[in-house]
CSV table of N, CA and C in Angstrom, one decimal:
chain,number,residue,atom,x,y,z
A,1427,MET,N,107.3,-83.3,-178.5
A,1427,MET,CA,104.6,-82.9,-177.9
A,1427,MET,C,105.5,-81.7,-179.4
A,1428,VAL,N,106.4,-81.5,-180.1
A,1428,VAL,CA,106.8,-81.4,-181.6
A,1428,VAL,C,106.4,-82.3,-182.6
A,1429,LYS,N,106.5,-83.2,-182.4
A,1429,LYS,CA,105.6,-84.5,-183.4
A,1429,LYS,C,104.6,-84.6,-183.3
A,1430,HIS,N,104.1,-84.0,-182.4
A,1430,HIS,CA,102.5,-84.9,-181.9
A,1430,HIS,C,101.7,-82.6,-182.9
A,1431,VAL,N,102.7,-81.6,-182.6
A,1431,VAL,CA,102.7,-81.0,-183.3
A,1431,VAL,C,102.5,-80.8,-184.7
A,1432,ALA,N,103.8,-81.3,-185.4
A,1432,ALA,CA,104.0,-81.7,-186.9
A,1432,ALA,C,103.3,-83.1,-187.5
A,1433,LEU,N,102.9,-83.3,-186.4
A,1433,LEU,CA,101.1,-84.6,-187.3
A,1433,LEU,C,100.5,-83.8,-187.7
A,1434,SER,N,100.1,-84.0,-186.6
A,1434,SER,CA,99.1,-82.8,-186.9
A,1434,SER,C,98.7,-81.4,-188.1
A,1435,ALA,N,98.9,-81.2,-188.3
A,1435,ALA,CA,99.7,-79.9,-188.9
A,1435,ALA,C,100.0,-81.1,-190.7
A,1436,LEU,N,100.3,-82.2,-190.6
A,1436,LEU,CA,101.2,-82.8,-191.9
A,1436,LEU,C,99.1,-82.8,-192.0
A,1437,LEU,N,98.5,-83.2,-190.6
A,1437,LEU,CA,97.0,-84.2,-191.0
A,1437,LEU,C,95.9,-82.8,-191.4
A,1438,LEU,N,96.3,-82.1,-191.2
A,1438,LEU,CA,95.3,-80.9,-192.0
A,1438,LEU,C,95.7,-80.9,-193.4
A,1439,SER,N,96.8,-80.5,-193.6
A,1439,SER,CA,97.5,-80.3,-194.4
A,1439,SER,C,97.0,-80.8,-195.4
A,1440,GLY,N,96.6,-82.8,-195.3
A,1440,GLY,CA,96.2,-83.1,-196.3
A,1440,GLY,C,94.6,-83.1,-196.6
A,1441,LEU,N,94.2,-82.8,-195.7
A,1441,LEU,CA,92.2,-82.2,-195.3
A,1441,LEU,C,92.4,-81.1,-195.9
A,1442,VAL,N,93.1,-80.5,-196.6
A,1442,VAL,CA,93.0,-79.1,-196.9
A,1442,VAL,C,92.3,-79.5,-198.6
A,1443,VAL,N,94.0,-80.8,-198.1
A,1443,VAL,CA,94.6,-80.8,-200.0
A,1443,VAL,C,92.9,-81.4,-200.3
A,1444,SER,N,92.6,-82.5,-199.5
A,1444,SER,CA,92.1,-83.7,-200.2
A,1444,SER,C,90.3,-82.8,-200.6
A,1445,ALA,N,90.2,-82.1,-199.4
A,1445,ALA,CA,89.0,-81.1,-199.3
A,1445,ALA,C,88.9,-80.0,-201.5
A,1446,LYS,N,90.0,-78.8,-201.2
A,1446,LYS,CA,90.8,-79.0,-202.9
A,1446,LYS,C,89.9,-79.7,-203.8
A,1447,ALA,N,90.9,-81.3,-203.8
A,1447,ALA,CA,90.2,-82.1,-204.7
A,1447,ALA,C,89.5,-82.1,-205.3
A,1448,GLN,N,88.3,-82.7,-203.8
A,1448,GLN,CA,86.9,-82.8,-204.5
A,1448,GLN,C,86.2,-81.5,-204.6
A,1449,THR,N,86.5,-80.4,-204.5
A,1449,THR,CA,85.7,-79.6,-205.2
A,1449,THR,C,86.1,-79.6,-206.7
A,1450,ALA,N,87.7,-79.4,-206.9
A,1450,ALA,CA,87.9,-78.8,-208.7
A,1450,ALA,C,87.5,-80.8,-209.9
A,1451,LEU,N,86.9,-81.3,-209.2
A,1451,LEU,CA,86.0,-82.4,-209.5
A,1451,LEU,C,85.6,-81.7,-210.5
A,1452,PRO,N,85.3,-82.4,-211.8
A,1452,PRO,CA,84.2,-82.4,-213.0
A,1452,PRO,C,82.9,-83.1,-211.9
A,1453,ALA,N,81.9,-82.4,-212.4
A,1453,ALA,CA,80.8,-82.6,-212.1
A,1453,ALA,C,80.4,-84.2,-212.6
A,1454,ALA,N,80.9,-84.6,-213.9
A,1454,ALA,CA,80.4,-85.4,-214.3
A,1454,ALA,C,81.3,-87.6,-213.1
A,1455,VAL,N,82.6,-87.0,-212.4
A,1455,VAL,CA,83.4,-87.5,-212.2
A,1455,VAL,C,82.7,-87.3,-210.2
A,1456,ALA,N,82.4,-85.8,-209.9
A,1456,ALA,CA,82.5,-86.1,-208.3
A,1456,ALA,C,80.8,-86.7,-207.7
A,1457,ALA,N,81.4,-86.6,-205.6
A,1457,ALA,CA,80.7,-87.4,-205.5
A,1457,ALA,C,79.7,-87.1,-204.7
A,1458,PRO,N,78.9,-86.0,-204.5
A,1458,PRO,CA,79.0,-85.1,-203.2
A,1458,PRO,C,77.8,-86.1,-202.2
A,1459,GLY,N,77.8,-85.4,-201.0
A,1459,GLY,CA,77.4,-86.6,-199.9
A,1459,GLY,C,78.0,-87.6,-199.9
A,1460,GLU,N,79.6,-87.7,-200.0
A,1460,GLU,CA,79.4,-89.2,-199.6
A,1460,GLU,C,81.3,-88.7,-199.4
A,1461,THR,N,82.1,-90.2,-198.2
A,1461,THR,CA,83.3,-90.0,-197.7
A,1461,THR,C,83.8,-90.6,-198.0
A,1462,VAL,N,85.5,-90.0,-198.3
A,1462,VAL,CA,86.1,-90.9,-198.0
A,1462,VAL,C,86.9,-91.3,-197.0
A,1463,VAL,N,86.7,-93.4,-197.5
A,1463,VAL,CA,86.8,-94.1,-196.5
A,1463,VAL,C,89.3,-94.2,-197.8
A,1464,LEU,N,89.5,-94.4,-198.7
A,1464,LEU,CA,90.6,-95.0,-199.0
A,1464,LEU,C,91.3,-93.6,-200.6
A,1465,THR,N,92.4,-92.9,-201.0
A,1465,THR,CA,92.7,-93.1,-201.7
A,1465,THR,C,93.9,-93.4,-201.6
A,1466,ALA,N,94.5,-94.2,-202.9
A,1466,ALA,CA,95.4,-94.6,-203.4
A,1466,ALA,C,95.8,-94.4,-204.8
A,1467,HIS,N,97.0,-94.0,-204.9
A,1467,HIS,CA,97.7,-93.8,-205.6
A,1467,HIS,C,98.1,-95.4,-207.0
A,1468,ALA,N,98.2,-95.5,-208.0
A,1468,ALA,CA,97.8,-96.5,-208.7
A,1468,ALA,C,98.7,-96.1,-210.7
A,1469,GLU,N,100.3,-97.5,-210.4
A,1469,GLU,CA,101.0,-97.9,-211.8
A,1469,GLU,C,100.7,-98.7,-212.0
A,1470,GLY,N,100.4,-98.7,-213.4
A,1470,GLY,CA,100.5,-100.3,-214.1
A,1470,GLY,C,100.2,-99.9,-215.4
A,1471,ALA,N,99.0,-100.7,-216.5
A,1471,ALA,CA,98.9,-100.5,-217.4
A,1471,ALA,C,97.7,-100.3,-218.1
A,1472,GLN,N,97.6,-100.2,-219.3
A,1472,GLN,CA,96.1,-100.4,-219.9
A,1472,GLN,C,96.8,-100.6,-220.3
A,1473,VAL,N,95.5,-102.1,-220.9
A,1473,VAL,CA,96.3,-103.4,-222.4
A,1473,VAL,C,94.8,-103.2,-223.5
A,1474,TYR,N,95.1,-103.3,-224.4
A,1474,TYR,CA,94.4,-102.9,-225.2
A,1474,TYR,C,94.6,-104.0,-226.2
A,1475,GLU,N,93.5,-104.7,-227.1
A,1475,GLU,CA,93.9,-105.5,-227.7
A,1475,GLU,C,93.5,-105.4,-229.6
A,1476,CYS,N,94.1,-105.9,-230.5
A,1476,CYS,CA,94.3,-105.5,-231.6
A,1476,CYS,C,93.0,-105.8,-232.1
A,1477,LYS,N,91.4,-105.3,-232.8
A,1477,LYS,CA,90.3,-105.8,-232.9
A,1477,LYS,C,89.9,-105.3,-234.7
A,1478,ALA,N,88.9,-105.9,-235.8
A,1478,ALA,CA,88.9,-105.0,-236.1
A,1478,ALA,C,87.3,-105.1,-235.9
A,1479,GLY,N,87.1,-104.1,-236.3
A,1479,GLY,CA,85.9,-102.6,-235.9
A,1479,GLY,C,84.2,-103.0,-236.8
A,1480,ALA,N,83.7,-102.8,-236.9
A,1480,ALA,CA,82.7,-102.3,-237.7
A,1480,ALA,C,82.7,-102.4,-239.2
A,1481,ASP,N,83.7,-101.3,-239.2
A,1481,ASP,CA,84.1,-100.9,-240.7
A,1481,ASP,C,85.1,-102.0,-240.5
A,1482,GLY,N,86.3,-103.1,-240.7
A,1482,GLY,CA,87.0,-104.2,-241.0
A,1482,GLY,C,88.2,-103.4,-240.9
A,1483,LYS,N,88.1,-102.5,-240.1
A,1483,LYS,CA,89.6,-101.9,-239.7
A,1483,LYS,C,89.6,-102.0,-239.1
A,1484,LEU,N,91.4,-102.6,-239.2
A,1484,LEU,CA,91.8,-102.3,-237.2
A,1484,LEU,C,92.3,-101.3,-236.7
A,1485,ALA,N,91.9,-101.7,-234.8
A,1485,ALA,CA,92.1,-101.4,-234.0
A,1485,ALA,C,92.3,-101.2,-233.3
A,1486,TRP,N,93.0,-100.5,-231.7
A,1486,TRP,CA,93.4,-100.9,-231.1
A,1486,TRP,C,92.1,-101.5,-229.9
A,1487,VAL,N,91.0,-101.9,-229.3
A,1487,VAL,CA,90.6,-102.2,-228.4
A,1487,VAL,C,90.9,-102.2,-226.8
A,1488,PHE,N,90.2,-101.4,-225.7
A,1488,PHE,CA,90.5,-101.4,-224.4
A,1488,PHE,C,90.1,-102.8,-223.6
A,1489,ARG,N,91.7,-103.6,-223.7
A,1489,ARG,CA,90.4,-105.5,-222.6
A,1489,ARG,C,90.0,-104.5,-220.9
A,1490,GLU,N,92.0,-104.5,-220.6
A,1490,GLU,CA,91.8,-104.5,-218.8
A,1490,GLU,C,92.4,-103.8,-218.8
A,1491,PRO,N,93.2,-103.2,-216.8
A,1491,PRO,CA,93.8,-102.6,-216.5
A,1491,PRO,C,94.6,-104.0,-215.8
A,1492,ILE,N,95.7,-102.8,-215.6
A,1492,ILE,CA,97.0,-104.2,-214.2
A,1492,ILE,C,97.2,-103.1,-213.8
A,1493,ALA,N,97.3,-102.9,-212.5
A,1493,ALA,CA,97.6,-102.2,-211.3
A,1493,ALA,C,98.2,-102.5,-210.3
A,1494,THR,N,98.9,-102.2,-209.5
A,1494,THR,CA,99.2,-101.6,-208.2
A,1494,THR,C,98.3,-100.4,-207.6
A,1495,LEU,N,98.8,-101.2,-206.2
A,1495,LEU,CA,97.5,-99.6,-205.4
A,1495,LEU,C,97.9,-99.5,-204.3
A,1496,LEU,N,98.7,-97.7,-204.7
A,1496,LEU,CA,99.4,-97.7,-203.4
A,1496,LEU,C,99.4,-96.7,-202.6
A,1497,VAL,N,100.3,-96.2,-201.6
A,1497,VAL,CA,99.3,-96.0,-199.9
A,1497,VAL,C,101.3,-95.4,-199.6
A,1498,ASP,N,101.0,-94.4,-199.1
A,1498,ASP,CA,102.8,-93.8,-199.2
A,1498,ASP,C,103.8,-94.3,-199.4
A,1499,GLY,N,103.9,-94.7,-200.6
A,1499,GLY,CA,104.8,-96.1,-201.8
A,1499,GLY,C,104.4,-97.4,-201.6
A,1500,LYS,N,104.2,-97.8,-200.5
A,1500,LYS,CA,103.6,-99.4,-200.1
A,1500,LYS,C,102.4,-99.9,-200.9
A,1501,THR,N,102.6,-100.9,-201.3
A,1501,THR,CA,101.4,-101.6,-201.8
A,1501,THR,C,100.5,-101.8,-200.8
A,1502,VAL,N,99.5,-101.1,-201.5
A,1502,VAL,CA,98.0,-101.7,-200.3
A,1502,VAL,C,96.9,-102.9,-201.1
A,1503,GLY,N,97.4,-102.8,-202.6
A,1503,GLY,CA,96.4,-103.5,-202.6
A,1503,GLY,C,96.2,-103.8,-205.1
A,1504,ARG,N,95.8,-104.0,-206.1
A,1504,ARG,CA,96.0,-104.1,-206.7
A,1504,ARG,C,94.5,-103.7,-207.8
A,1505,HIS,N,94.8,-103.7,-209.2
A,1505,HIS,CA,93.0,-103.1,-209.9
A,1505,HIS,C,93.2,-104.0,-211.0
A,1506,TYR,N,93.0,-105.1,-211.5
A,1506,TYR,CA,92.7,-105.7,-213.1
A,1506,TYR,C,90.7,-105.6,-213.7
A,1507,ALA,N,91.5,-106.9,-214.5
A,1507,ALA,CA,89.5,-107.1,-214.8
A,1507,ALA,C,88.7,-106.6,-214.0
A,1508,GLY,N,87.4,-106.7,-214.8
A,1508,GLY,CA,86.2,-105.9,-213.7
A,1508,GLY,C,85.3,-105.7,-213.8
A,1509,PRO,N,86.3,-104.1,-213.7
A,1509,PRO,CA,86.3,-103.3,-212.9
A,1509,PRO,C,87.5,-103.8,-212.2
A,1510,THR,N,88.1,-104.5,-210.6
A,1510,THR,CA,87.4,-105.5,-209.9
A,1510,THR,C,89.3,-104.4,-209.2
A,1511,TRP,N,89.4,-103.5,-207.6
A,1511,TRP,CA,90.4,-103.1,-206.6
A,1511,TRP,C,89.9,-104.5,-205.4
A,1512,GLU,N,91.1,-104.7,-205.8
A,1512,GLU,CA,91.4,-105.4,-204.3
A,1512,GLU,C,92.5,-105.4,-203.3
A,1513,HIS,N,92.2,-105.0,-201.9
A,1513,HIS,CA,93.1,-104.7,-201.0
A,1513,HIS,C,93.9,-106.1,-200.2
A,1514,VAL,N,95.0,-105.4,-200.0
A,1514,VAL,CA,95.0,-106.8,-199.4
A,1514,VAL,C,94.8,-107.4,-198.4
A,1515,ASP,N,94.5,-106.3,-197.3
A,1515,ASP,CA,93.6,-107.2,-196.3
A,1515,ASP,C,92.2,-108.1,-196.9
A,1516,GLY,N,91.7,-108.0,-198.4
A,1516,GLY,CA,90.8,-109.6,-198.7
A,1516,GLY,C,90.0,-108.9,-199.0
A,1517,SER,N,89.2,-107.3,-199.1
A,1517,SER,CA,87.9,-106.2,-199.4
A,1517,SER,C,88.6,-106.7,-200.5
A,1518,ALA,N,87.2,-105.9,-202.1
A,1518,ALA,CA,87.3,-105.6,-203.0
A,1518,ALA,C,85.9,-105.3,-202.5
A,1519,VAL,N,85.7,-104.1,-204.5
A,1519,VAL,CA,84.8,-104.3,-204.9
A,1519,VAL,C,85.0,-104.4,-206.8
A,1520,ILE,N,84.0,-104.7,-207.1
A,1520,ILE,CA,84.0,-104.7,-208.9
A,1520,ILE,C,82.7,-103.2,-208.9
A,1521,ALA,N,83.4,-102.5,-210.0
A,1521,ALA,CA,82.1,-101.3,-210.7
A,1521,ALA,C,81.9,-101.6,-211.4
A,1522,LYS,N,81.4,-100.5,-211.9
A,1522,LYS,CA,80.9,-100.1,-213.6
A,1522,LYS,C,80.9,-98.5,-213.8
A,1523,ALA,N,81.0,-98.3,-215.0
A,1523,ALA,CA,81.0,-96.9,-215.1
A,1523,ALA,C,80.0,-96.4,-214.8
A,1524,ALA,N,80.2,-94.5,-214.9
A,1524,ALA,CA,78.6,-94.5,-213.5
A,1524,ALA,C,78.8,-93.1,-215.2
A,1525,GLY,N,80.2,-92.0,-215.0
A,1525,GLY,CA,80.5,-90.8,-215.8
A,1525,GLY,C,82.0,-90.8,-215.8
A,1526,ASN,N,81.8,-89.5,-216.9
A,1526,ASN,CA,83.5,-89.8,-216.6
A,1526,ASN,C,83.8,-88.6,-217.3
A,1527,ALA,N,84.6,-87.8,-217.2
A,1527,ALA,CA,86.0,-86.4,-217.6
A,1527,ALA,C,86.8,-86.7,-218.7
A,1528,PRO,N,87.2,-85.8,-219.9
A,1528,PRO,CA,88.8,-86.0,-220.4
A,1528,PRO,C,89.6,-85.9,-219.7
A,1529,GLY,N,90.8,-86.5,-219.5
A,1529,GLY,CA,91.8,-86.3,-218.4
A,1529,GLY,C,92.6,-85.0,-218.9
A,1530,ALA,N,93.9,-85.1,-218.4
A,1530,ALA,CA,94.4,-83.7,-218.8
A,1530,ALA,C,95.1,-83.0,-220.3
A,1531,SER,N,95.4,-84.1,-221.2
A,1531,SER,CA,95.6,-84.5,-222.6
A,1531,SER,C,95.3,-85.4,-223.1
A,1532,ALA,N,95.9,-85.6,-224.2
A,1532,ALA,CA,95.0,-86.6,-225.7
A,1532,ALA,C,95.9,-88.1,-224.7
A,1533,ALA,N,96.3,-88.6,-224.1
A,1533,ALA,CA,96.9,-88.7,-223.9
A,1533,ALA,C,96.6,-89.9,-222.3
A,1534,ASP,N,96.2,-88.7,-222.1
A,1534,ASP,CA,95.6,-89.6,-221.1
A,1534,ASP,C,94.4,-90.6,-220.6
A,1535,ILE,N,94.7,-90.6,-220.2
A,1535,ILE,CA,92.8,-92.0,-220.3
A,1535,ILE,C,91.9,-90.7,-218.9
A,1536,PRO,N,90.5,-91.4,-219.8
A,1536,PRO,CA,89.9,-90.0,-219.0
A,1536,PRO,C,89.8,-90.5,-217.4
A,1537,TRP,N,89.3,-89.4,-216.2
A,1537,TRP,CA,88.9,-90.0,-215.0
A,1537,TRP,C,87.0,-90.2,-215.1
A,1538,LEU,N,87.1,-91.2,-214.6
A,1538,LEU,CA,85.4,-92.2,-214.1
A,1538,LEU,C,85.3,-91.7,-212.7
A,1539,LYS,N,83.9,-91.3,-212.9
A,1539,LYS,CA,83.1,-91.7,-211.2
A,1539,LYS,C,82.3,-93.7,-211.7
A,1540,LEU,N,82.6,-94.0,-210.9
A,1540,LEU,CA,82.6,-95.9,-211.2
A,1540,LEU,C,81.5,-96.3,-209.9
A,1541,GLN,N,79.9,-97.6,-210.4
A,1541,GLN,CA,79.2,-97.6,-209.2
A,1541,GLN,C,79.5,-98.3,-209.0
A,1542,VAL,N,79.9,-99.3,-207.5
A,1542,VAL,CA,80.2,-100.3,-206.5
A,1542,VAL,C,78.9,-101.4,-207.5
A,1543,THR,N,79.1,-102.7,-207.7
A,1543,THR,CA,78.1,-103.2,-208.7
A,1543,THR,C,77.8,-104.3,-207.6
A,1544,SER,N,79.4,-104.9,-206.7
A,1544,SER,CA,79.5,-106.3,-206.1
A,1544,SER,C,81.1,-105.7,-205.2
A,1545,SER,N,80.7,-106.6,-204.7
A,1545,SER,CA,82.0,-106.2,-203.2
A,1545,SER,C,82.3,-108.1,-202.9
A,1546,ARG,N,83.3,-107.9,-201.7
A,1546,ARG,CA,83.5,-109.2,-201.4
A,1546,ARG,C,84.3,-108.7,-199.8
A,1547,GLY,N,84.3,-110.2,-198.6
A,1547,GLY,CA,85.5,-109.5,-198.5
A,1547,GLY,C,85.4,-109.4,-197.3
A,1548,SER,N,86.3,-109.0,-196.4
A,1548,SER,CA,85.7,-107.8,-194.7
A,1548,SER,C,87.4,-107.4,-194.0
A,1549,GLY,N,87.1,-105.5,-194.7
A,1549,GLY,CA,88.1,-104.7,-194.5
A,1549,GLY,C,87.6,-102.9,-195.2
A,1550,VAL,N,88.9,-102.3,-195.3
A,1550,VAL,CA,89.3,-100.8,-195.8
A,1550,VAL,C,87.9,-101.2,-196.8
A,1551,LEU,N,88.1,-101.9,-198.2
A,1551,LEU,CA,86.9,-101.3,-198.9
A,1551,LEU,C,85.1,-101.9,-199.2
A,1552,THR,N,84.9,-102.6,-197.8
A,1552,THR,CA,83.7,-102.7,-197.1
A,1552,THR,C,83.0,-101.4,-197.5
A,1553,GLY,N,81.4,-101.2,-198.0
A,1553,GLY,CA,80.7,-100.4,-197.5
A,1553,GLY,C,80.8,-99.4,-198.5
A,1554,VAL,N,82.4,-99.3,-199.5
A,1554,VAL,CA,82.2,-98.9,-200.6
A,1554,VAL,C,81.7,-98.5,-201.4
A,1555,THR,N,80.6,-97.5,-201.9
A,1555,THR,CA,80.4,-97.2,-203.1
A,1555,THR,C,79.9,-96.5,-204.4
A,1556,THR,N,81.2,-95.4,-204.2
A,1556,THR,CA,81.5,-95.5,-206.0
A,1556,THR,C,83.5,-95.4,-205.1
A,1557,VAL,N,83.7,-95.2,-206.8
A,1557,VAL,CA,85.1,-95.1,-206.7
A,1557,VAL,C,85.4,-93.8,-207.9
A,1558,GLN,N,86.4,-93.2,-207.9
A,1558,GLN,CA,86.7,-92.4,-208.4
A,1558,GLN,C,88.2,-92.4,-208.7
A,1559,ARG,N,88.1,-92.6,-209.9
A,1559,ARG,CA,89.1,-92.7,-211.1
A,1559,ARG,C,89.5,-90.6,-211.7
A,1560,ILE,N,91.1,-90.6,-211.0
A,1560,ILE,CA,91.6,-88.8,-211.1
A,1560,ILE,C,92.9,-88.7,-211.3
A,1561,ASN,N,93.1,-87.8,-211.6
A,1561,ASN,CA,95.0,-87.4,-212.2
A,1561,ASN,C,95.3,-89.1,-212.8
A,1562,THR,N,94.7,-89.0,-213.9
A,1562,THR,CA,95.6,-89.6,-214.3
A,1562,THR,C,96.6,-89.4,-215.7
A,1563,ARG,N,97.6,-90.4,-216.2
A,1563,ARG,CA,98.3,-90.1,-216.7
A,1563,ARG,C,98.8,-90.9,-217.6
A,1564,GLY,N,99.0,-90.6,-218.7
A,1564,GLY,CA,99.1,-91.8,-220.1
A,1564,GLY,C,97.8,-93.0,-219.5
A,1565,GLY,N,98.2,-94.5,-220.6
A,1565,GLY,CA,97.3,-95.2,-220.8
A,1565,GLY,C,96.9,-94.9,-221.8
A,1566,LYS,N,96.4,-94.1,-222.9
A,1566,LYS,CA,96.0,-94.2,-223.7
A,1566,LYS,C,96.6,-95.0,-225.1
A,1567,LEU,N,95.4,-95.4,-225.5
A,1567,LEU,CA,96.8,-96.5,-226.9
A,1567,LEU,C,95.3,-96.4,-228.3
A,1568,GLU,N,95.4,-95.1,-229.4
A,1568,GLU,CA,95.3,-95.1,-230.5
A,1568,GLU,C,95.2,-95.5,-231.9
A,1569,GLY,N,94.3,-96.0,-232.6
A,1569,GLY,CA,95.0,-95.6,-234.0
A,1569,GLY,C,95.5,-97.4,-234.8
A,1570,ALA,N,95.5,-97.6,-235.6
A,1570,ALA,CA,95.5,-99.2,-236.7
A,1570,ALA,C,96.6,-99.4,-236.4
A,1571,CYS,N,96.3,-101.3,-235.9
A,1571,CYS,CA,97.8,-102.1,-235.5
A,1571,CYS,C,97.1,-103.1,-236.3
A,1572,ASP,N,98.0,-103.9,-237.1
A,1572,ASP,CA,97.7,-104.7,-237.9
A,1572,ASP,C,98.0,-106.1,-237.8
A,1573,LYS,N,97.4,-107.2,-236.8
A,1573,LYS,CA,97.2,-108.6,-236.6
A,1573,LYS,C,96.6,-108.5,-235.2
A,1574,THR,N,95.3,-109.5,-236.3
A,1574,THR,CA,94.3,-109.4,-235.0
A,1574,THR,C,94.4,-110.3,-233.6
A,1575,GLY,N,94.4,-110.3,-233.0
A,1575,GLY,CA,94.6,-110.5,-231.2
A,1575,GLY,C,96.2,-110.8,-231.0
A,1576,THR,N,96.6,-109.0,-231.2
A,1576,THR,CA,97.8,-108.9,-230.4
A,1576,THR,C,98.0,-107.7,-229.8
A,1577,PHE,N,98.3,-107.6,-228.5
A,1577,PHE,CA,97.7,-107.0,-227.9
A,1577,PHE,C,99.2,-105.9,-227.5
A,1578,LYS,N,98.8,-104.5,-226.9
A,1578,LYS,CA,99.9,-104.0,-226.5
A,1578,LYS,C,99.2,-103.1,-224.8
A,1579,SER,N,100.3,-102.8,-224.5
A,1579,SER,CA,99.5,-102.3,-223.2
A,1579,SER,C,100.7,-100.7,-223.6
A,1580,ALA,N,99.3,-99.7,-222.0
A,1580,ALA,CA,99.8,-98.8,-222.8
A,1580,ALA,C,100.3,-98.2,-221.1
A,1581,PRO,N,102.0,-97.9,-220.1
A,1581,PRO,CA,102.2,-97.3,-219.3
A,1581,PRO,C,100.5,-96.1,-218.0
A,1582,TYR,N,100.1,-96.3,-217.1
A,1582,TYR,CA,98.9,-95.5,-216.8
A,1582,TYR,C,99.6,-94.8,-215.3
A,1583,SER,N,98.8,-94.6,-215.2
A,1583,SER,CA,98.9,-93.9,-213.3
A,1583,SER,C,97.8,-93.4,-212.9
A,1584,ALA,N,97.4,-92.9,-211.9
A,1584,ALA,CA,96.4,-91.8,-211.9
A,1584,ALA,C,96.2,-92.9,-210.0
A,1585,GLU,N,95.4,-91.8,-209.5
A,1585,GLU,CA,94.5,-91.4,-208.0
A,1585,GLU,C,92.5,-92.5,-208.0
A,1586,TYR,N,93.2,-93.6,-207.3
A,1586,TYR,CA,91.9,-94.1,-207.8
A,1586,TYR,C,90.7,-93.5,-205.7
A,1587,VAL,N,90.1,-92.8,-205.6
A,1587,VAL,CA,89.5,-92.5,-204.2
A,1587,VAL,C,88.2,-93.6,-204.3
A,1588,PHE,N,88.3,-94.1,-203.6
A,1588,PHE,CA,87.0,-94.9,-202.5
A,1588,PHE,C,86.3,-93.9,-201.8
A,1589,LEU,N,84.8,-94.8,-202.3
A,1589,LEU,CA,83.8,-93.2,-201.5
A,1589,LEU,C,83.0,-94.5,-200.8
A,1590,LYS,N,81.8,-94.0,-199.9
A,1590,LYS,CA,81.1,-94.5,-199.4
A,1590,LYS,C,79.7,-93.2,-198.9
A,1591,LYS,N,78.4,-94.2,-198.5
A,1591,LYS,CA,77.3,-92.8,-198.7
A,1591,LYS,C,77.6,-92.7,-197.2
A,1592,ALA,N,76.9,-91.8,-197.2
A,1592,ALA,CA,77.7,-90.4,-195.6
A,1592,ALA,C,76.7,-91.4,-195.0
């Protein structure tokens, strides 16, 4: 009985935290009327390539993300170019940016709202219509580089919230 009460309290506290997190989101990344399917913590890197800009100056240009998706410290999937999120059950979504808001510091990649453009497989991510990237830490790489075609990665972490229309 004590375990059930403790579990119920833990679940309810998670719902309260989740509700607060949703109300605190900037309008540009909010998804009103959608329900959360899964929230996963990501640990990985944002990969950049050294390229010449229109002005001829070399600069780091974002190439792709590489991250592990975790729930309660356990790997549940991966995030990679596309951008694609793939769950261990085989379900996956690909999305495109639909809104953004600044990260907490100048070193943090922006928070994003992404609209799902395609999906595959059957599982947890089936029916997901929106992906939010929030609570970002790190990941930005700016400034000049010295050799075209070189790569550099910037470690980052974020929370990815997968939602579907109610």
